[in-house]
Amino acid sequence: GAVVSQHPSWVICKSGTSVKIECRSLDFQATTMFWYRQFPKQSLMLMATSNEGSKATYEQGVEKDKFLINHASLTLSTLTVTSAHPEDSSFYICSARSAGVDTQYFGPGTRLTVL
Amino acid sequence: AQKITQTQPGMFVQEKEAVTLDCTYDTSDQSYGLFWYKQPSSGEMIFLIYQGSYDEQNATEGRYSLNFQKARKSANLVISASQLGDSAMYFCAMVLTGGGNKLTFGTGTQLKVEL
């Protein structure tokens, strides 16, 4: 149990385009989903927290207009990187937890390369 | 604010031996949870083990055990009978109960298991 999927696994796009990444909880209801960013050989950096049906809460320094997060259902959250630039190239990974449970289960991650 | 410290950037261990990965934490909260995650080169974050701050017994999951020393604020991961497949990056993390369930990660320890 507690499986989280992410799609796509990797994406290459041109500068200025938008990219949408999906995060799904496959066998549980995710009341809260989290989006992280990870640079090579570094730890995970929390970008935002999203609760189902509510607006996402962004961490300090994360542009909410650039990284659009939607958590429309208990099994799906999306992250859209708008007008992507090369500096947005990174590994994006989501996690999900259900109500009353501390443990977050992570998706396999999405590697974004912006040319 | 809470902080996780992992002082071992890299560790080597021989196959079938046990290895301890260090983790210390800093928080003034009394209610928190401690986690260990494994991140292989593929990038996915695999949940290994959880310890609640009020749990009196050390957590164990198969070959993984968490050596929880509350007074010292340490939560070391012990892997017994190391296998080649254990080679990965290992992250210690903490969540404050009632703190929005945000995970704070350490910088990670790269474990290499050798023949």
PDB file of C-alpha atoms in Angstrom:
ATOM      1  CA  GLY A   1       0.000   0.000   0.000  1.00  0.00           C
ATOM      2  CA  ALA A   2       0.812   3.727   0.082  1.00  0.00           C
ATOM      3  CA  VAL A   3       1.871   4.061  -3.528  1.00  0.00           C
ATOM      4  CA  VAL A   4       2.375   7.455  -5.111  1.00  0.00           C
ATOM      5  CA  SER A   5       2.925   7.905  -8.817  1.00  0.00           C
ATOM      6  CA  GLN A   6       4.261  10.854 -10.777  1.00  0.00           C
ATOM      7  CA  HIS A   7       3.959  11.659 -14.427  1.00  0.00           C
ATOM      8  CA  PRO A   8       5.995  12.286 -16.457  1.00  0.00           C
ATOM      9  CA  SER A   9       9.203  10.708 -15.182  1.00  0.00           C
ATOM     10  CA  TRP A  10      11.279  13.123 -17.173  1.00  0.00           C
ATOM     11  CA  VAL A  11      10.585  15.981 -19.507  1.00  0.00           C
ATOM     12  CA  ILE A  12      12.665  18.195 -21.759  1.00  0.00           C
ATOM     13  CA  CYS A  13      11.095  21.450 -22.863  1.00  0.00           C
ATOM     14  CA  LYS A  14      12.023  24.701 -24.527  1.00  0.00           C
ATOM     15  CA  SER A  15      12.488  27.887 -22.557  1.00  0.00           C
ATOM     16  CA  GLY A  16       9.241  29.830 -22.212  1.00  0.00           C
ATOM     17  CA  THR A  17       6.920  26.848 -22.310  1.00  0.00           C
ATOM     18  CA  SER A  18       4.856  25.495 -19.424  1.00  0.00           C
ATOM     19  CA  VAL A  19       5.147  22.023 -18.012  1.00  0.00           C
ATOM     20  CA  LYS A  20       2.588  20.158 -15.919  1.00  0.00           C
ATOM     21  CA  ILE A  21       3.577  17.404 -13.513  1.00  0.00           C
ATOM     22  CA  GLU A  22       0.973  15.096 -11.985  1.00  0.00           C
ATOM     23  CA  CYS A  23       1.166  13.409  -8.606  1.00  0.00           C
ATOM     24  CA  ARG A  24      -1.325  10.674  -7.763  1.00  0.00           C
ATOM     25  CA  SER A  25      -1.932   8.606  -4.648  1.00  0.00           C
ATOM     26  CA  LEU A  26      -2.939   5.204  -6.020  1.00  0.00           C
ATOM     27  CA  ASP A  27      -4.262   3.352  -3.001  1.00  0.00           C
ATOM     28  CA  PHE A  28      -5.073   5.949  -0.370  1.00  0.00           C
ATOM     29  CA  GLN A  29      -6.720   9.306  -0.038  1.00  0.00           C
ATOM     30  CA  ALA A  30      -4.145  12.044   0.214  1.00  0.00           C
ATOM     31  CA  THR A  31      -5.542  14.888   2.254  1.00  0.00           C
ATOM     32  CA  THR A  32      -2.210  16.667   1.984  1.00  0.00           C
ATOM     33  CA  MET A  33       0.350  16.645  -0.796  1.00  0.00           C
ATOM     34  CA  PHE A  34       3.761  18.252  -0.798  1.00  0.00           C
ATOM     35  CA  TRP A  35       5.987  19.383  -3.640  1.00  0.00           C
ATOM     36  CA  TYR A  36       9.759  19.353  -3.305  1.00  0.00           C
ATOM     37  CA  ARG A  37      12.646  20.364  -5.477  1.00  0.00           C
ATOM     38  CA  GLN A  38      16.031  18.693  -5.354  1.00  0.00           C
ATOM     39  CA  PHE A  39      19.270  19.872  -6.944  1.00  0.00           C
ATOM     40  CA  PRO A  40      22.069  17.369  -7.648  1.00  0.00           C
ATOM     41  CA  LYS A  41      23.736  16.021  -4.515  1.00  0.00           C
ATOM     42  CA  GLN A  42      21.535  18.160  -2.282  1.00  0.00           C
ATOM     43  CA  SER A  43      18.668  17.509   0.062  1.00  0.00           C
ATOM     44  CA  LEU A  44      15.015  18.031  -0.725  1.00  0.00           C
ATOM     45  CA  MET A  45      13.670  21.555  -0.504  1.00  0.00           C
ATOM     46  CA  LEU A  46       9.976  21.957   0.253  1.00  0.00           C
ATOM     47  CA  MET A  47       8.258  24.216  -2.255  1.00  0.00           C
ATOM     48  CA  ALA A  48       4.651  24.078  -1.164  1.00  0.00           C
ATOM     49  CA  THR A  49       2.003  22.218   0.771  1.00  0.00           C
ATOM     50  CA  SER A  50      -1.409  21.601  -0.708  1.00  0.00           C
ATOM     51  CA  ASN A  51      -4.530  20.418   1.034  1.00  0.00           C
ATOM     52  CA  GLU A  52      -7.381  19.018  -1.003  1.00  0.00           C
ATOM     53  CA  GLY A  53      -9.774  21.722  -2.025  1.00  0.00           C
ATOM     54  CA  SER A  54      -7.655  24.560  -0.658  1.00  0.00           C
ATOM     55  CA  LYS A  55      -5.071  26.919  -2.057  1.00  0.00           C
ATOM     56  CA  ALA A  56      -1.513  25.760  -1.708  1.00  0.00           C
ATOM     57  CA  THR A  57       0.772  27.218   0.932  1.00  0.00           C
ATOM     58  CA  TYR A  58       4.108  28.193  -0.547  1.00  0.00           C
ATOM     59  CA  GLU A  59       7.425  28.299   1.251  1.00  0.00           C
ATOM     60  CA  GLN A  60       9.298  31.540   1.459  1.00  0.00           C
ATOM     61  CA  GLY A  61      11.070  32.380  -1.766  1.00  0.00           C
ATOM     62  CA  VAL A  62       8.926  30.151  -3.973  1.00  0.00           C
ATOM     63  CA  GLU A  63       7.006  32.112  -6.613  1.00  0.00           C
ATOM     64  CA  LYS A  64       3.380  31.007  -6.530  1.00  0.00           C
ATOM     65  CA  ASP A  65       2.677  32.505  -9.958  1.00  0.00           C
ATOM     66  CA  LYS A  66       5.495  30.521 -11.468  1.00  0.00           C
ATOM     67  CA  PHE A  67       4.793  27.208  -9.742  1.00  0.00           C
ATOM     68  CA  LEU A  68       1.045  26.682  -9.926  1.00  0.00           C
ATOM     69  CA  ILE A  69      -0.280  23.944  -7.691  1.00  0.00           C
ATOM     70  CA  ASN A  70      -3.724  22.406  -7.872  1.00  0.00           C
ATOM     71  CA  HIS A  71      -5.067  19.748  -5.524  1.00  0.00           C
ATOM     72  CA  ALA A  72      -8.528  19.197  -6.904  1.00  0.00           C
ATOM     73  CA  SER A  73      -9.154  15.709  -5.555  1.00  0.00           C
ATOM     74  CA  LEU A  74      -8.017  13.415  -2.780  1.00  0.00           C
ATOM     75  CA  THR A  75      -5.830  11.476  -5.200  1.00  0.00           C
ATOM     76  CA  LEU A  76      -4.395  14.077  -7.542  1.00  0.00           C
ATOM     77  CA  SER A  77      -2.226  17.147  -7.284  1.00  0.00           C
ATOM     78  CA  THR A  78      -0.571  18.948 -10.168  1.00  0.00           C
ATOM     79  CA  LEU A  79       2.414  21.264 -10.356  1.00  0.00           C
ATOM     80  CA  THR A  80       2.669  23.514 -13.390  1.00  0.00           C
ATOM     81  CA  VAL A  81       5.955  25.253 -14.046  1.00  0.00           C
ATOM     82  CA  THR A  82       4.939  28.285 -16.079  1.00  0.00           C
ATOM     83  CA  SER A  83       7.243  29.962 -18.581  1.00  0.00           C
ATOM     84  CA  ALA A  84      10.041  27.588 -17.688  1.00  0.00           C
ATOM     85  CA  HIS A  85      13.649  28.746 -17.897  1.00  0.00           C
ATOM     86  CA  PRO A  86      16.915  26.796 -17.702  1.00  0.00           C
ATOM     87  CA  GLU A  87      17.302  27.642 -14.024  1.00  0.00           C
ATOM     88  CA  ASP A  88      14.056  25.730 -13.370  1.00  0.00           C
ATOM     89  CA  SER A  89      15.776  22.537 -14.472  1.00  0.00           C
ATOM     90  CA  SER A  90      15.707  20.255 -11.464  1.00  0.00           C
ATOM     91  CA  PHE A  91      14.290  17.089  -9.958  1.00  0.00           C
ATOM     92  CA  TYR A  92      10.744  17.649  -8.718  1.00  0.00           C
ATOM     93  CA  ILE A  93       9.277  15.147  -6.314  1.00  0.00           C
ATOM     94  CA  CYS A  94       5.908  15.004  -4.624  1.00  0.00           C
ATOM     95  CA  SER A  95       4.766  13.292  -1.475  1.00  0.00           C
ATOM     96  CA  ALA A  96       1.379  12.512  -0.016  1.00  0.00           C
ATOM     97  CA  ARG A  97      -0.059  11.733   3.373  1.00  0.00           C
ATOM     98  CA  SER A  98      -3.494  10.827   4.621  1.00  0.00           C
ATOM     99  CA  ALA A  99      -5.269  12.408   7.546  1.00  0.00           C
ATOM    100  CA  GLY A 100      -3.986  11.435  10.952  1.00  0.00           C
ATOM    101  CA  VAL A 101      -0.812   9.828   9.615  1.00  0.00           C
ATOM    102  CA  ASP A 102       2.603  11.452   9.960  1.00  0.00           C
ATOM    103  CA  THR A 103       4.338   9.421   7.259  1.00  0.00           C
ATOM    104  CA  GLN A 104       4.690  10.983   3.823  1.00  0.00           C
ATOM    105  CA  TYR A 105       4.983   8.647   0.861  1.00  0.00           C
ATOM    106  CA  PHE A 106       6.922   9.919  -2.108  1.00  0.00           C
ATOM    107  CA  GLY A 107       6.432   9.668  -5.816  1.00  0.00           C
ATOM    108  CA  PRO A 108       9.306   8.573  -8.060  1.00  0.00           C
ATOM    109  CA  GLY A 109      10.084  12.133  -9.096  1.00  0.00           C
ATOM    110  CA  THR A 110      10.172  14.071 -12.347  1.00  0.00           C
ATOM    111  CA  ARG A 111      13.395  15.248 -13.918  1.00  0.00           C
ATOM    112  CA  LEU A 112      12.827  18.527 -15.749  1.00  0.00           C
ATOM    113  CA  THR A 113      15.340  19.890 -18.227  1.00  0.00           C
ATOM    114  CA  VAL A 114      14.657  23.272 -19.780  1.00  0.00           C
ATOM    115  CA  LEU A 115      16.679  24.052 -22.872  1.00  0.00           C
TER     116      LEU A 115
ATOM    117  CA  ALA B   1      12.833  26.075  14.075  1.00  0.00           C
ATOM    118  CA  GLN B   2      13.755  22.439  13.841  1.00  0.00           C
ATOM    119  CA  LYS B   3      17.007  21.187  12.381  1.00  0.00           C
ATOM    120  CA  ILE B   4      18.358  17.809  11.315  1.00  0.00           C
ATOM    121  CA  THR B   5      22.091  17.124  11.192  1.00  0.00           C
ATOM    122  CA  GLN B   6      23.733  14.261   9.382  1.00  0.00           C
ATOM    123  CA  THR B   7      27.486  14.521   9.861  1.00  0.00           C
ATOM    124  CA  GLN B   8      28.550  11.674   7.562  1.00  0.00           C
ATOM    125  CA  PRO B   9      28.558  12.756   3.904  1.00  0.00           C
ATOM    126  CA  GLY B  10      29.644   9.267   2.856  1.00  0.00           C
ATOM    127  CA  MET B  11      30.030   5.815   4.369  1.00  0.00           C
ATOM    128  CA  PHE B  12      31.505   2.552   3.122  1.00  0.00           C
ATOM    129  CA  VAL B  13      30.551  -0.849   4.508  1.00  0.00           C
ATOM    130  CA  GLN B  14      31.307  -4.392   3.474  1.00  0.00           C
ATOM    131  CA  GLU B  15      28.518  -6.677   2.424  1.00  0.00           C
ATOM    132  CA  LYS B  16      26.891  -8.566   5.327  1.00  0.00           C
ATOM    133  CA  GLU B  17      28.220  -6.147   7.919  1.00  0.00           C
ATOM    134  CA  ALA B  18      26.088  -3.771   9.983  1.00  0.00           C
ATOM    135  CA  VAL B  19      26.325  -0.022   9.553  1.00  0.00           C
ATOM    136  CA  THR B  20      25.083   2.918  11.605  1.00  0.00           C
ATOM    137  CA  LEU B  21      24.101   6.194   9.966  1.00  0.00           C
ATOM    138  CA  ASP B  22      24.084   9.119  12.346  1.00  0.00           C
ATOM    139  CA  CYS B  23      21.318  11.656  12.781  1.00  0.00           C
ATOM    140  CA  THR B  24      20.847  14.323  15.419  1.00  0.00           C
ATOM    141  CA  TYR B  25      17.972  16.729  15.631  1.00  0.00           C
ATOM    142  CA  ASP B  26      17.136  19.946  17.333  1.00  0.00           C
ATOM    143  CA  THR B  27      13.678  21.053  18.367  1.00  0.00           C
ATOM    144  CA  SER B  28      12.020  22.542  21.396  1.00  0.00           C
ATOM    145  CA  ASP B  29       8.756  20.735  20.631  1.00  0.00           C
ATOM    146  CA  GLN B  30       7.838  17.683  22.677  1.00  0.00           C
ATOM    147  CA  SER B  31       5.737  15.975  20.017  1.00  0.00           C
ATOM    148  CA  TYR B  32       7.486  15.030  16.790  1.00  0.00           C
ATOM    149  CA  GLY B  33       8.213  12.170  14.458  1.00  0.00           C
ATOM    150  CA  LEU B  34      11.504  11.007  13.014  1.00  0.00           C
ATOM    151  CA  PHE B  35      11.933   9.272   9.684  1.00  0.00           C
ATOM    152  CA  TRP B  36      14.554   7.664   7.544  1.00  0.00           C
ATOM    153  CA  TYR B  37      14.229   7.583   3.776  1.00  0.00           C
ATOM    154  CA  LYS B  38      16.411   5.867   1.194  1.00  0.00           C
ATOM    155  CA  GLN B  39      17.049   7.471  -2.185  1.00  0.00           C
ATOM    156  CA  PRO B  40      18.722   5.221  -4.770  1.00  0.00           C
ATOM    157  CA  SER B  41      20.244   6.662  -7.920  1.00  0.00           C
ATOM    158  CA  SER B  42      16.842   6.383  -9.623  1.00  0.00           C
ATOM    159  CA  GLY B  43      15.684   9.279  -7.439  1.00  0.00           C
ATOM    160  CA  GLU B  44      12.644   7.867  -5.697  1.00  0.00           C
ATOM    161  CA  MET B  45      12.386   8.400  -1.956  1.00  0.00           C
ATOM    162  CA  ILE B  46      11.669   5.139  -0.172  1.00  0.00           C
ATOM    163  CA  PHE B  47      10.244   5.275   3.352  1.00  0.00           C
ATOM    164  CA  LEU B  48      12.215   3.006   5.670  1.00  0.00           C
ATOM    165  CA  ILE B  49      11.269   3.588   9.286  1.00  0.00           C
ATOM    166  CA  TYR B  50       9.412   5.921  11.662  1.00  0.00           C
ATOM    167  CA  GLN B  51       9.863   6.758  15.335  1.00  0.00           C
ATOM    168  CA  GLY B  52       7.420   8.864  17.320  1.00  0.00           C
ATOM    169  CA  SER B  53       8.790  11.048  20.096  1.00  0.00           C
ATOM    170  CA  TYR B  54       6.593   9.308  22.655  1.00  0.00           C
ATOM    171  CA  ASP B  55       7.433   5.792  21.508  1.00  0.00           C
ATOM    172  CA  GLU B  56       9.360   4.072  24.274  1.00  0.00           C
ATOM    173  CA  GLN B  57      10.638   1.233  22.154  1.00  0.00           C
ATOM    174  CA  ASN B  58      13.075   1.683  19.281  1.00  0.00           C
ATOM    175  CA  ALA B  59      11.413   1.181  15.926  1.00  0.00           C
ATOM    176  CA  THR B  60      12.421  -1.805  13.821  1.00  0.00           C
ATOM    177  CA  GLU B  61      11.497  -2.787  10.260  1.00  0.00           C
ATOM    178  CA  GLY B  62      13.222  -5.879   8.997  1.00  0.00           C
ATOM    179  CA  ARG B  63      16.943  -5.134   8.693  1.00  0.00           C
ATOM    180  CA  TYR B  64      16.412  -1.505   9.707  1.00  0.00           C
ATOM    181  CA  SER B  65      16.309  -0.307  13.277  1.00  0.00           C
ATOM    182  CA  LEU B  66      16.259   3.182  14.686  1.00  0.00           C
ATOM    183  CA  ASN B  67      18.410   3.823  17.732  1.00  0.00           C
ATOM    184  CA  PHE B  68      16.364   6.546  19.403  1.00  0.00           C
ATOM    185  CA  GLN B  69      18.088   8.399  22.230  1.00  0.00           C
ATOM    186  CA  LYS B  70      15.731  11.178  23.194  1.00  0.00           C
ATOM    187  CA  ALA B  71      17.961  12.837  25.792  1.00  0.00           C
ATOM    188  CA  ARG B  72      20.765  13.072  23.259  1.00  0.00           C
ATOM    189  CA  LYS B  73      18.343  14.024  20.474  1.00  0.00           C
ATOM    190  CA  SER B  74      19.722  11.364  18.216  1.00  0.00           C
ATOM    191  CA  ALA B  75      17.960   8.970  15.862  1.00  0.00           C
ATOM    192  CA  ASN B  76      20.601   6.811  14.235  1.00  0.00           C
ATOM    193  CA  LEU B  77      19.669   4.259  11.591  1.00  0.00           C
ATOM    194  CA  VAL B  78      21.192   0.817  11.916  1.00  0.00           C
ATOM    195  CA  ILE B  79      21.208  -1.433   8.866  1.00  0.00           C
ATOM    196  CA  SER B  80      22.085  -5.019   9.669  1.00  0.00           C
ATOM    197  CA  ALA B  81      23.546  -7.507   7.208  1.00  0.00           C
ATOM    198  CA  SER B  82      24.215  -4.915   4.498  1.00  0.00           C
ATOM    199  CA  GLN B  83      23.422  -5.837   0.916  1.00  0.00           C
ATOM    200  CA  LEU B  84      24.706  -4.383  -2.339  1.00  0.00           C
ATOM    201  CA  GLY B  85      21.235  -3.023  -2.968  1.00  0.00           C
ATOM    202  CA  ASP B  86      21.502  -0.885   0.147  1.00  0.00           C
ATOM    203  CA  SER B  87      23.902   1.444  -1.682  1.00  0.00           C
ATOM    204  CA  ALA B  88      22.032   4.738  -1.846  1.00  0.00           C
ATOM    205  CA  MET B  89      21.628   8.145  -0.270  1.00  0.00           C
ATOM    206  CA  TYR B  90      19.933   8.058   3.126  1.00  0.00           C
ATOM    207  CA  PHE B  91      18.037  11.003   4.549  1.00  0.00           C
ATOM    208  CA  CYS B  92      16.947  11.550   8.122  1.00  0.00           C
ATOM    209  CA  ALA B  93      13.878  13.745   8.519  1.00  0.00           C
ATOM    210  CA  MET B  94      11.646  15.146  11.208  1.00  0.00           C
ATOM    211  CA  VAL B  95       8.072  16.356  11.377  1.00  0.00           C
ATOM    212  CA  LEU B  96       6.529  18.362  14.179  1.00  0.00           C
ATOM    213  CA  THR B  97       3.125  17.074  15.136  1.00  0.00           C
ATOM    214  CA  GLY B  98       0.754  19.932  14.537  1.00  0.00           C
ATOM    215  CA  GLY B  99       3.372  21.834  12.588  1.00  0.00           C
ATOM    216  CA  GLY B 100       1.678  21.501   9.235  1.00  0.00           C
ATOM    217  CA  ASN B 101       3.287  18.085   8.807  1.00  0.00           C
ATOM    218  CA  LYS B 102       6.243  19.609   7.024  1.00  0.00           C
ATOM    219  CA  LEU B 103       9.272  17.362   6.817  1.00  0.00           C
ATOM    220  CA  THR B 104      12.653  18.832   7.612  1.00  0.00           C
ATOM    221  CA  PHE B 105      15.449  16.847   5.972  1.00  0.00           C
ATOM    222  CA  GLY B 106      19.083  16.414   6.818  1.00  0.00           C
ATOM    223  CA  THR B 107      21.762  16.738   4.157  1.00  0.00           C
ATOM    224  CA  GLY B 108      21.963  12.988   3.642  1.00  0.00           C
ATOM    225  CA  THR B 109      24.580  10.244   3.875  1.00  0.00           C
ATOM    226  CA  GLN B 110      25.761   8.408   0.773  1.00  0.00           C
ATOM    227  CA  LEU B 111      26.189   4.726   1.669  1.00  0.00           C
ATOM    228  CA  LYS B 112      28.264   2.429  -0.495  1.00  0.00           C
ATOM    229  CA  VAL B 113      28.167  -1.307   0.169  1.00  0.00           C
ATOM    230  CA  GLU B 114      31.208  -3.186  -1.095  1.00  0.00           C
ATOM    231  CA  LEU B 115      31.906  -6.857  -1.715  1.00  0.00           C
TER     232      LEU B 115
END
